[in-house]
Amino acid sequence: MARRSPAEAPAGHPHNGTLAAARPPEQHCDLQALTPRWNALADGLQATPFLRPGWISAWWRAFGRGRLEIISTADAGGGLGAVLPIVRRGATVSSPTNWHTPQFGLLAADRPAGDSVVGQLFARRAQQFSLGFLGSREPDLELLMTAAEEARYRFTVRTLERQPLVRVQGPWATYERSLSRNLRRDVGRCRRRLGELGTVSVDVRQDPGALEEAFAVEAAGWKGTAGTAIASRPQTQAFYTDVAEWAAGRGSLRLIFLRVDGRAIAFHLALEEGGTYFPLKGGFDPAFRRHSPGKLIIHATLERAFAVGLQRYEFLGAVDDYKQRWANDVHDRLLFQAFSFTAPGMIRRAAFVYGRPVAKRLIRSATR
């Protein structure tokens, strides 16, 4: 299947305004040329959207600082055997990730290809490597730890997030009965009361034309007040617009609205790919708060996941109480950090492990 890459922002796109002019990120690679082979590798490995060049490209244009590099190795047929995007900033190498990133990791067709790319990573001899949002059930961590030890780096691993999920198994009715009685009663009561206001419908869109409506619903709630809504920051709005356009080209965009008489009262901006539903962002109209529209759209999208034959429903983000009420499994997203055995590397490690005051004392001692 052909894949479309948003390697360049079209005219009139938010990236072509003052933000891009003020700080154009440096891309030390030809990402567009690499995209077909990268996507082919990702297709063969059934990779999530977050490990594909379209996601990395959108993220880099919105949030990138430093220099983007793509470490890769070729297979015998001229395709990619493994690929890992990284960011270089001074003496630090990091992953192109932030709290908008659900997952990051190495794509490798086999162990030798993965070893080759991770070896190239540590050959950069940075004082610090910092790769975030690695999957706890993926082989990346073992490769990184082995390579760090061979390169004589000290490393630490900690959990950034525990992400709840639903394994979609069996009929919907069986799953729904597994939920707590209080949750089922609450959902039923809210649906009945909402129905008294008008015709309730679930509207599924697969094009980005309704993004403005979704952003407005989110900004009307507490996220808008707190300044955390998508529309609150130009970079964030540009990123999710880019991602939605890229996903629409792949056929994986899902903009799902809960409506009353046509009025959007809640939404999910989601990706649906590889049998998995990934709700990236969501929100609801505070005017309908007493009817729990956020809870109702989770119920509706979960019911849909069973109906269309998906295998997983990922909540993404942290283990919030409301997510745990629906989830039947969880997995971790990890931060891997490795520090060189040089004095600067040990100071960086001290700053991470013991806090910046200790690191500052070490710096003063080292410079006397």
Tab-separated table of C-alpha atoms in Angstrom:
chain	number	residue	atom	x	y	z
A	1	MET	CA	0.000	0.000	0.000
A	2	ALA	CA	1.358	3.415	-0.929
A	3	ARG	CA	2.169	5.733	1.967
A	4	ARG	CA	2.062	9.511	1.908
A	5	SER	CA	4.701	11.451	3.809
A	6	PRO	CA	4.156	15.061	4.928
A	7	ALA	CA	7.812	15.879	4.333
A	8	GLU	CA	6.994	19.471	3.337
A	9	ALA	CA	4.261	21.682	4.795
A	10	PRO	CA	1.883	22.940	2.078
A	11	ALA	CA	1.355	26.621	1.425
A	12	GLY	CA	-0.924	28.186	3.988
A	13	HIS	CA	-0.091	25.541	6.607
A	14	PRO	CA	0.692	26.892	10.115
A	15	HIS	CA	4.316	25.717	9.768
A	16	ASN	CA	4.911	28.197	6.969
A	17	GLY	CA	4.345	31.181	9.255
A	18	THR	CA	6.519	32.985	11.768
A	19	LEU	CA	7.131	29.905	13.915
A	20	ALA	CA	9.050	28.095	11.183
A	21	ALA	CA	10.847	31.280	10.178
A	22	ALA	CA	11.952	31.946	13.742
A	23	ARG	CA	13.456	28.534	14.451
A	24	PRO	CA	13.800	26.153	11.514
A	25	PRO	CA	14.949	22.790	12.887
A	26	GLU	CA	18.051	21.328	11.318
A	27	GLN	CA	17.425	18.017	9.577
A	28	HIS	CA	20.716	16.188	9.073
A	29	CYS	CA	19.210	13.582	6.758
A	30	ASP	CA	17.032	13.215	3.682
A	31	LEU	CA	13.918	12.030	5.477
A	32	GLN	CA	11.735	12.263	2.392
A	33	ALA	CA	14.038	10.017	0.368
A	34	LEU	CA	14.187	7.501	3.212
A	35	THR	CA	10.429	7.401	3.753
A	36	PRO	CA	9.435	4.625	1.281
A	37	ARG	CA	12.010	2.157	2.628
A	38	TRP	CA	11.277	3.142	6.227
A	39	ASN	CA	7.554	2.574	5.687
A	40	ALA	CA	8.252	-0.755	3.998
A	41	LEU	CA	10.215	-1.903	7.054
A	42	ALA	CA	7.454	-0.636	9.374
A	43	ASP	CA	4.795	-2.433	7.316
A	44	GLY	CA	6.729	-5.695	7.510
A	45	LEU	CA	7.023	-5.368	11.296
A	46	GLN	CA	3.426	-4.164	11.732
A	47	ALA	CA	4.780	-1.129	13.550
A	48	THR	CA	2.577	1.395	15.295
A	49	PRO	CA	2.079	4.828	13.657
A	50	PHE	CA	4.466	6.406	16.168
A	51	LEU	CA	7.492	4.550	14.769
A	52	ARG	CA	6.919	5.720	11.209
A	53	PRO	CA	8.552	8.601	9.322
A	54	GLY	CA	5.288	10.537	8.963
A	55	TRP	CA	4.912	10.838	12.728
A	56	ILE	CA	8.588	11.714	13.251
A	57	SER	CA	8.452	14.295	10.469
A	58	ALA	CA	5.368	16.003	11.945
A	59	TRP	CA	6.871	15.967	15.434
A	60	TRP	CA	10.163	17.420	14.231
A	61	ARG	CA	8.581	20.317	12.384
A	62	ALA	CA	6.535	21.246	15.448
A	63	PHE	CA	8.927	20.619	18.326
A	64	GLY	CA	12.377	19.918	16.881
A	65	ARG	CA	15.485	21.534	18.342
A	66	GLY	CA	19.041	20.563	17.560
A	67	ARG	CA	19.826	18.223	14.666
A	68	LEU	CA	17.730	15.301	13.496
A	69	GLU	CA	19.690	12.252	12.370
A	70	ILE	CA	18.437	8.903	11.124
A	71	ILE	CA	20.624	5.894	11.940
A	72	SER	CA	19.910	2.992	9.617
A	73	THR	CA	21.349	-0.122	8.063
A	74	ALA	CA	20.459	-1.719	4.744
A	75	ASP	CA	19.323	-5.279	4.178
A	76	ALA	CA	20.535	-7.583	1.396
A	77	GLY	CA	17.803	-6.418	-0.971
A	78	GLY	CA	18.542	-2.713	-0.661
A	79	GLY	CA	15.762	-2.015	1.809
A	80	LEU	CA	16.204	-0.985	5.428
A	81	GLY	CA	17.180	-3.616	7.945
A	82	ALA	CA	16.828	-1.265	10.909
A	83	VAL	CA	16.207	2.427	11.576
A	84	LEU	CA	16.388	4.735	14.597
A	85	PRO	CA	15.790	8.522	14.524
A	86	ILE	CA	17.780	10.569	17.045
A	87	VAL	CA	18.348	14.219	17.961
A	88	ARG	CA	21.791	15.681	18.647
A	89	ARG	CA	22.087	18.756	20.838
A	90	GLY	CA	25.597	19.550	21.977
A	91	ALA	CA	26.991	16.587	23.898
A	92	THR	CA	23.596	14.906	24.254
A	93	VAL	CA	21.805	12.438	21.987
A	94	SER	CA	18.095	12.012	22.644
A	95	SER	CA	14.953	10.620	21.087
A	96	PRO	CA	12.613	12.892	19.086
A	97	THR	CA	9.944	12.665	21.777
A	98	ASN	CA	8.009	14.663	24.345
A	99	TRP	CA	4.748	14.244	26.270
A	100	HIS	CA	2.843	14.198	22.988
A	101	THR	CA	4.647	10.942	22.114
A	102	PRO	CA	2.840	7.691	22.960
A	103	GLN	CA	5.734	5.424	21.919
A	104	PHE	CA	9.284	5.478	20.578
A	105	GLY	CA	11.692	2.765	19.633
A	106	LEU	CA	13.997	0.982	17.247
A	107	LEU	CA	12.637	-0.724	14.152
A	108	ALA	CA	14.754	-3.762	13.272
A	109	ALA	CA	14.056	-6.711	10.998
A	110	ASP	CA	16.365	-8.957	13.047
A	111	ARG	CA	18.873	-8.922	15.907
A	112	PRO	CA	22.001	-8.298	13.765
A	113	ALA	CA	20.389	-5.270	12.122
A	114	GLY	CA	19.328	-3.937	15.522
A	115	ASP	CA	22.805	-4.497	16.957
A	116	SER	CA	24.309	-2.614	14.017
A	117	VAL	CA	22.128	0.459	14.494
A	118	VAL	CA	22.550	0.543	18.275
A	119	GLY	CA	26.296	0.162	17.791
A	120	GLN	CA	26.226	3.188	15.473
A	121	LEU	CA	24.298	5.071	18.154
A	122	PHE	CA	26.971	4.577	20.826
A	123	ALA	CA	29.748	5.198	18.290
A	124	ARG	CA	28.713	8.856	18.520
A	125	ARG	CA	30.376	8.904	21.975
A	126	ALA	CA	27.952	11.448	23.431
A	127	GLN	CA	28.265	12.349	27.085
A	128	GLN	CA	24.629	11.415	27.561
A	129	PHE	CA	22.063	9.329	25.643
A	130	SER	CA	18.420	9.785	26.567
A	131	LEU	CA	15.737	7.733	24.791
A	132	GLY	CA	12.203	8.066	26.098
A	133	PHE	CA	8.876	6.242	25.753
A	134	LEU	CA	10.428	2.882	24.905
A	135	GLY	CA	8.059	-0.059	25.111
A	136	SER	CA	8.574	-2.318	28.115
A	137	ARG	CA	7.608	-5.359	26.034
A	138	GLU	CA	9.883	-4.597	23.094
A	139	PRO	CA	13.470	-5.862	22.568
A	140	ASP	CA	14.904	-2.334	22.307
A	141	LEU	CA	15.880	-2.116	25.962
A	142	GLU	CA	17.995	-5.276	25.956
A	143	LEU	CA	19.878	-4.095	22.860
A	144	LEU	CA	20.518	-0.688	24.397
A	145	MET	CA	21.718	-2.054	27.733
A	146	THR	CA	24.055	-4.532	26.066
A	147	ALA	CA	25.492	-1.864	23.764
A	148	ALA	CA	25.898	0.576	26.664
A	149	GLU	CA	27.886	-1.950	28.674
A	150	GLU	CA	30.091	-2.782	25.686
A	151	ALA	CA	30.740	0.926	25.099
A	152	ARG	CA	31.507	1.436	28.826
A	153	TYR	CA	28.529	3.662	29.629
A	154	ARG	CA	26.618	3.655	32.891
A	155	PHE	CA	22.891	3.491	32.303
A	156	THR	CA	19.632	3.911	34.187
A	157	VAL	CA	16.085	2.881	33.290
A	158	ARG	CA	12.906	4.237	34.825
A	159	THR	CA	9.209	4.228	34.022
A	160	LEU	CA	7.810	7.388	32.449
A	161	GLU	CA	4.209	6.236	32.105
A	162	ARG	CA	2.017	3.216	32.677
A	163	GLN	CA	-0.424	3.148	29.776
A	164	PRO	CA	-3.722	1.301	30.264
A	165	LEU	CA	-5.341	-0.633	27.421
A	166	VAL	CA	-8.238	-2.906	26.625
A	167	ARG	CA	-7.565	-6.208	24.914
A	168	VAL	CA	-10.586	-6.598	22.675
A	169	GLN	CA	-11.554	-10.244	23.086
A	170	GLY	CA	-14.887	-11.995	22.811
A	171	PRO	CA	-18.263	-10.282	22.379
A	172	TRP	CA	-18.977	-6.738	23.513
A	173	ALA	CA	-21.664	-7.890	25.941
A	174	THR	CA	-19.153	-10.088	27.811
A	175	TYR	CA	-16.669	-7.229	28.136
A	176	GLU	CA	-19.358	-4.797	29.227
A	177	ARG	CA	-20.518	-7.205	31.951
A	178	SER	CA	-16.904	-7.300	33.228
A	179	LEU	CA	-17.089	-3.599	34.087
A	180	SER	CA	-18.132	-2.517	37.537
A	181	ARG	CA	-21.851	-2.337	38.230
A	182	ASN	CA	-21.532	1.313	39.247
A	183	LEU	CA	-19.865	2.208	35.944
A	184	ARG	CA	-22.515	0.401	33.901
A	185	ARG	CA	-25.321	2.091	35.829
A	186	ASP	CA	-23.694	5.503	35.488
A	187	VAL	CA	-23.264	5.103	31.720
A	188	GLY	CA	-26.873	3.974	31.302
A	189	ARG	CA	-28.210	6.851	33.391
A	190	CYS	CA	-26.141	9.458	31.522
A	191	ARG	CA	-27.218	8.105	28.142
A	192	ARG	CA	-30.889	8.242	29.115
A	193	ARG	CA	-30.618	11.820	30.399
A	194	LEU	CA	-28.674	12.913	27.344
A	195	GLY	CA	-31.332	11.344	25.127
A	196	GLU	CA	-33.936	13.538	26.796
A	197	LEU	CA	-32.163	16.572	25.295
A	198	GLY	CA	-32.284	15.372	21.696
A	199	THR	CA	-31.110	12.750	19.248
A	200	VAL	CA	-27.774	11.257	20.353
A	201	SER	CA	-25.439	10.035	17.600
A	202	VAL	CA	-21.837	8.935	17.093
A	203	ASP	CA	-20.248	10.551	14.042
A	204	VAL	CA	-17.050	8.958	12.652
A	205	ARG	CA	-14.988	11.066	10.243
A	206	GLN	CA	-11.896	9.947	8.343
A	207	ASP	CA	-10.818	13.286	6.924
A	208	PRO	CA	-9.253	16.256	8.722
A	209	GLY	CA	-12.023	18.663	7.676
A	210	ALA	CA	-13.631	18.540	11.128
A	211	LEU	CA	-10.446	19.360	13.072
A	212	GLU	CA	-11.503	22.937	13.726
A	213	GLU	CA	-14.727	21.721	15.330
A	214	ALA	CA	-12.803	19.238	17.491
A	215	PHE	CA	-10.268	21.851	18.595
A	216	ALA	CA	-13.100	24.227	19.536
A	217	VAL	CA	-14.824	21.583	21.685
A	218	GLU	CA	-11.569	20.869	23.550
A	219	ALA	CA	-10.757	24.556	24.066
A	220	ALA	CA	-14.221	25.183	25.544
A	221	GLY	CA	-13.428	22.977	28.524
A	222	TRP	CA	-10.906	22.997	31.348
A	223	LYS	CA	-8.012	22.386	28.946
A	224	GLY	CA	-8.697	25.723	27.297
A	225	THR	CA	-8.806	27.462	30.674
A	226	ALA	CA	-5.575	25.765	31.764
A	227	GLY	CA	-3.820	26.535	28.475
A	228	THR	CA	-3.281	22.856	27.653
A	229	ALA	CA	-5.755	22.544	24.775
A	230	ILE	CA	-4.412	21.787	21.312
A	231	ALA	CA	-5.365	25.268	20.088
A	232	SER	CA	-3.609	26.957	23.027
A	233	ARG	CA	-0.156	26.692	21.413
A	234	PRO	CA	0.714	27.168	17.731
A	235	GLN	CA	3.253	24.322	17.834
A	236	THR	CA	0.735	21.883	19.283
A	237	GLN	CA	-2.013	22.803	16.853
A	238	ALA	CA	0.413	22.565	13.947
A	239	PHE	CA	1.579	19.139	15.131
A	240	TYR	CA	-1.865	17.563	15.463
A	241	THR	CA	-2.989	19.119	12.188
A	242	ASP	CA	0.063	17.628	10.486
A	243	VAL	CA	-0.532	14.236	12.086
A	244	ALA	CA	-4.208	14.257	11.094
A	245	GLU	CA	-3.393	15.097	7.471
A	246	TRP	CA	-0.728	12.388	7.333
A	247	ALA	CA	-3.011	9.815	8.953
A	248	ALA	CA	-5.872	10.705	6.613
A	249	GLY	CA	-3.592	9.952	3.675
A	250	ARG	CA	-2.898	6.529	5.187
A	251	GLY	CA	-6.564	5.882	5.934
A	252	SER	CA	-5.926	5.660	9.679
A	253	LEU	CA	-7.432	8.955	10.893
A	254	ARG	CA	-10.552	8.717	13.054
A	255	LEU	CA	-12.270	11.893	14.231
A	256	ILE	CA	-15.150	10.620	16.336
A	257	PHE	CA	-17.812	12.956	17.716
A	258	LEU	CA	-20.600	12.381	20.204
A	259	ARG	CA	-23.454	14.629	19.086
A	260	VAL	CA	-26.826	15.766	20.386
A	261	ASP	CA	-29.081	16.992	17.588
A	262	GLY	CA	-25.940	17.430	15.503
A	263	ARG	CA	-24.069	19.482	18.112
A	264	ALA	CA	-20.653	18.068	19.032
A	265	ILE	CA	-20.445	17.598	22.788
A	266	ALA	CA	-17.374	15.321	22.918
A	267	PHE	CA	-14.708	14.055	20.519
A	268	HIS	CA	-11.709	11.789	20.029
A	269	LEU	CA	-8.860	12.589	17.666
A	270	ALA	CA	-7.584	9.067	17.100
A	271	LEU	CA	-5.485	6.840	14.883
A	272	GLU	CA	-6.744	3.377	13.983
A	273	GLU	CA	-4.145	1.080	12.534
A	274	GLY	CA	-2.940	-2.493	12.858
A	275	GLY	CA	-6.091	-3.520	14.673
A	276	THR	CA	-5.564	-0.906	17.399
A	277	TYR	CA	-7.410	2.260	18.363
A	278	PHE	CA	-5.146	5.087	19.587
A	279	PRO	CA	-7.086	8.104	20.977
A	280	LEU	CA	-4.464	10.853	20.831
A	281	LYS	CA	-6.638	13.652	22.150
A	282	GLY	CA	-10.161	14.109	23.430
A	283	GLY	CA	-12.405	16.656	25.037
A	284	PHE	CA	-15.986	17.580	25.827
A	285	ASP	CA	-18.277	20.595	26.012
A	286	PRO	CA	-18.515	21.709	29.675
A	287	ALA	CA	-22.147	22.742	29.108
A	288	PHE	CA	-22.954	19.005	29.143
A	289	ARG	CA	-20.718	18.072	32.062
A	290	ARG	CA	-23.544	16.655	34.189
A	291	HIS	CA	-24.188	14.079	31.446
A	292	SER	CA	-20.550	12.803	31.520
A	293	PRO	CA	-19.894	13.132	27.765
A	294	GLY	CA	-16.242	12.111	28.198
A	295	LYS	CA	-17.335	8.840	29.783
A	296	LEU	CA	-19.982	8.280	27.106
A	297	ILE	CA	-17.581	8.721	24.200
A	298	ILE	CA	-15.190	6.193	25.749
A	299	HIS	CA	-18.102	3.761	26.032
A	300	ALA	CA	-19.167	4.456	22.434
A	301	THR	CA	-15.682	4.099	20.947
A	302	LEU	CA	-15.025	0.927	22.932
A	303	GLU	CA	-18.301	-0.571	21.698
A	304	ARG	CA	-17.298	0.388	18.169
A	305	ALA	CA	-13.862	-1.254	18.623
A	306	PHE	CA	-15.603	-4.556	19.370
A	307	ALA	CA	-18.061	-4.064	16.498
A	308	VAL	CA	-15.433	-3.407	13.789
A	309	GLY	CA	-13.147	-6.219	14.948
A	310	LEU	CA	-10.200	-4.379	16.497
A	311	GLN	CA	-7.807	-6.200	18.821
A	312	ARG	CA	-6.677	-3.409	21.155
A	313	TYR	CA	-7.883	-0.098	22.520
A	314	GLU	CA	-4.970	1.952	23.859
A	315	PHE	CA	-5.784	4.735	26.305
A	316	LEU	CA	-2.301	6.303	26.052
A	317	GLY	CA	-0.885	8.641	28.658
A	318	ALA	CA	-0.714	7.953	32.378
A	319	VAL	CA	-2.737	5.503	34.459
A	320	ASP	CA	-5.578	7.815	35.465
A	321	ASP	CA	-8.355	6.408	37.625
A	322	TYR	CA	-10.998	6.879	34.942
A	323	LYS	CA	-8.940	4.834	32.461
A	324	GLN	CA	-8.408	2.011	34.905
A	325	ARG	CA	-12.173	1.600	35.223
A	326	TRP	CA	-12.247	0.435	31.593
A	327	ALA	CA	-8.840	-1.206	31.123
A	328	ASN	CA	-7.985	-4.889	31.419
A	329	ASP	CA	-4.224	-4.587	30.859
A	330	VAL	CA	-1.377	-2.075	31.148
A	331	HIS	CA	2.121	-1.617	29.782
A	332	ASP	CA	5.009	0.687	30.643
A	333	ARG	CA	6.802	3.366	28.675
A	334	LEU	CA	10.410	3.667	29.779
A	335	LEU	CA	13.225	6.199	29.792
A	336	PHE	CA	16.687	4.821	29.032
A	337	GLN	CA	19.640	7.055	29.863
A	338	ALA	CA	23.322	6.246	29.439
A	339	PHE	CA	26.245	8.373	30.648
A	340	SER	CA	29.857	8.254	29.582
A	341	PHE	CA	32.614	7.517	32.095
A	342	THR	CA	34.145	10.944	31.415
A	343	ALA	CA	33.982	13.688	34.032
A	344	PRO	CA	31.256	15.601	32.125
A	345	GLY	CA	29.291	12.380	31.708
A	346	MET	CA	29.462	11.588	35.412
A	347	ILE	CA	28.375	15.119	36.275
A	348	ARG	CA	25.365	14.706	33.999
A	349	ARG	CA	24.556	11.405	35.680
A	350	ALA	CA	24.829	13.025	39.116
A	351	ALA	CA	22.423	15.734	38.014
A	352	PHE	CA	19.929	13.063	36.981
A	353	VAL	CA	20.359	10.698	39.929
A	354	TYR	CA	21.032	13.096	42.807
A	355	GLY	CA	19.739	16.437	41.576
A	356	ARG	CA	21.265	19.583	40.158
A	357	PRO	CA	22.772	20.978	43.418
A	358	VAL	CA	25.119	17.981	43.660
A	359	ALA	CA	26.049	18.353	39.994
A	360	LYS	CA	26.819	22.026	40.497
A	361	ARG	CA	29.150	21.202	43.389
A	362	LEU	CA	30.906	18.628	41.202
A	363	ILE	CA	31.315	21.183	38.434
A	364	ARG	CA	32.845	23.706	40.825
A	365	SER	CA	35.184	21.063	42.207
A	366	ALA	CA	36.229	19.929	38.717
A	367	THR	CA	37.031	23.474	37.596
A	368	ARG	CA	39.172	24.551	40.579
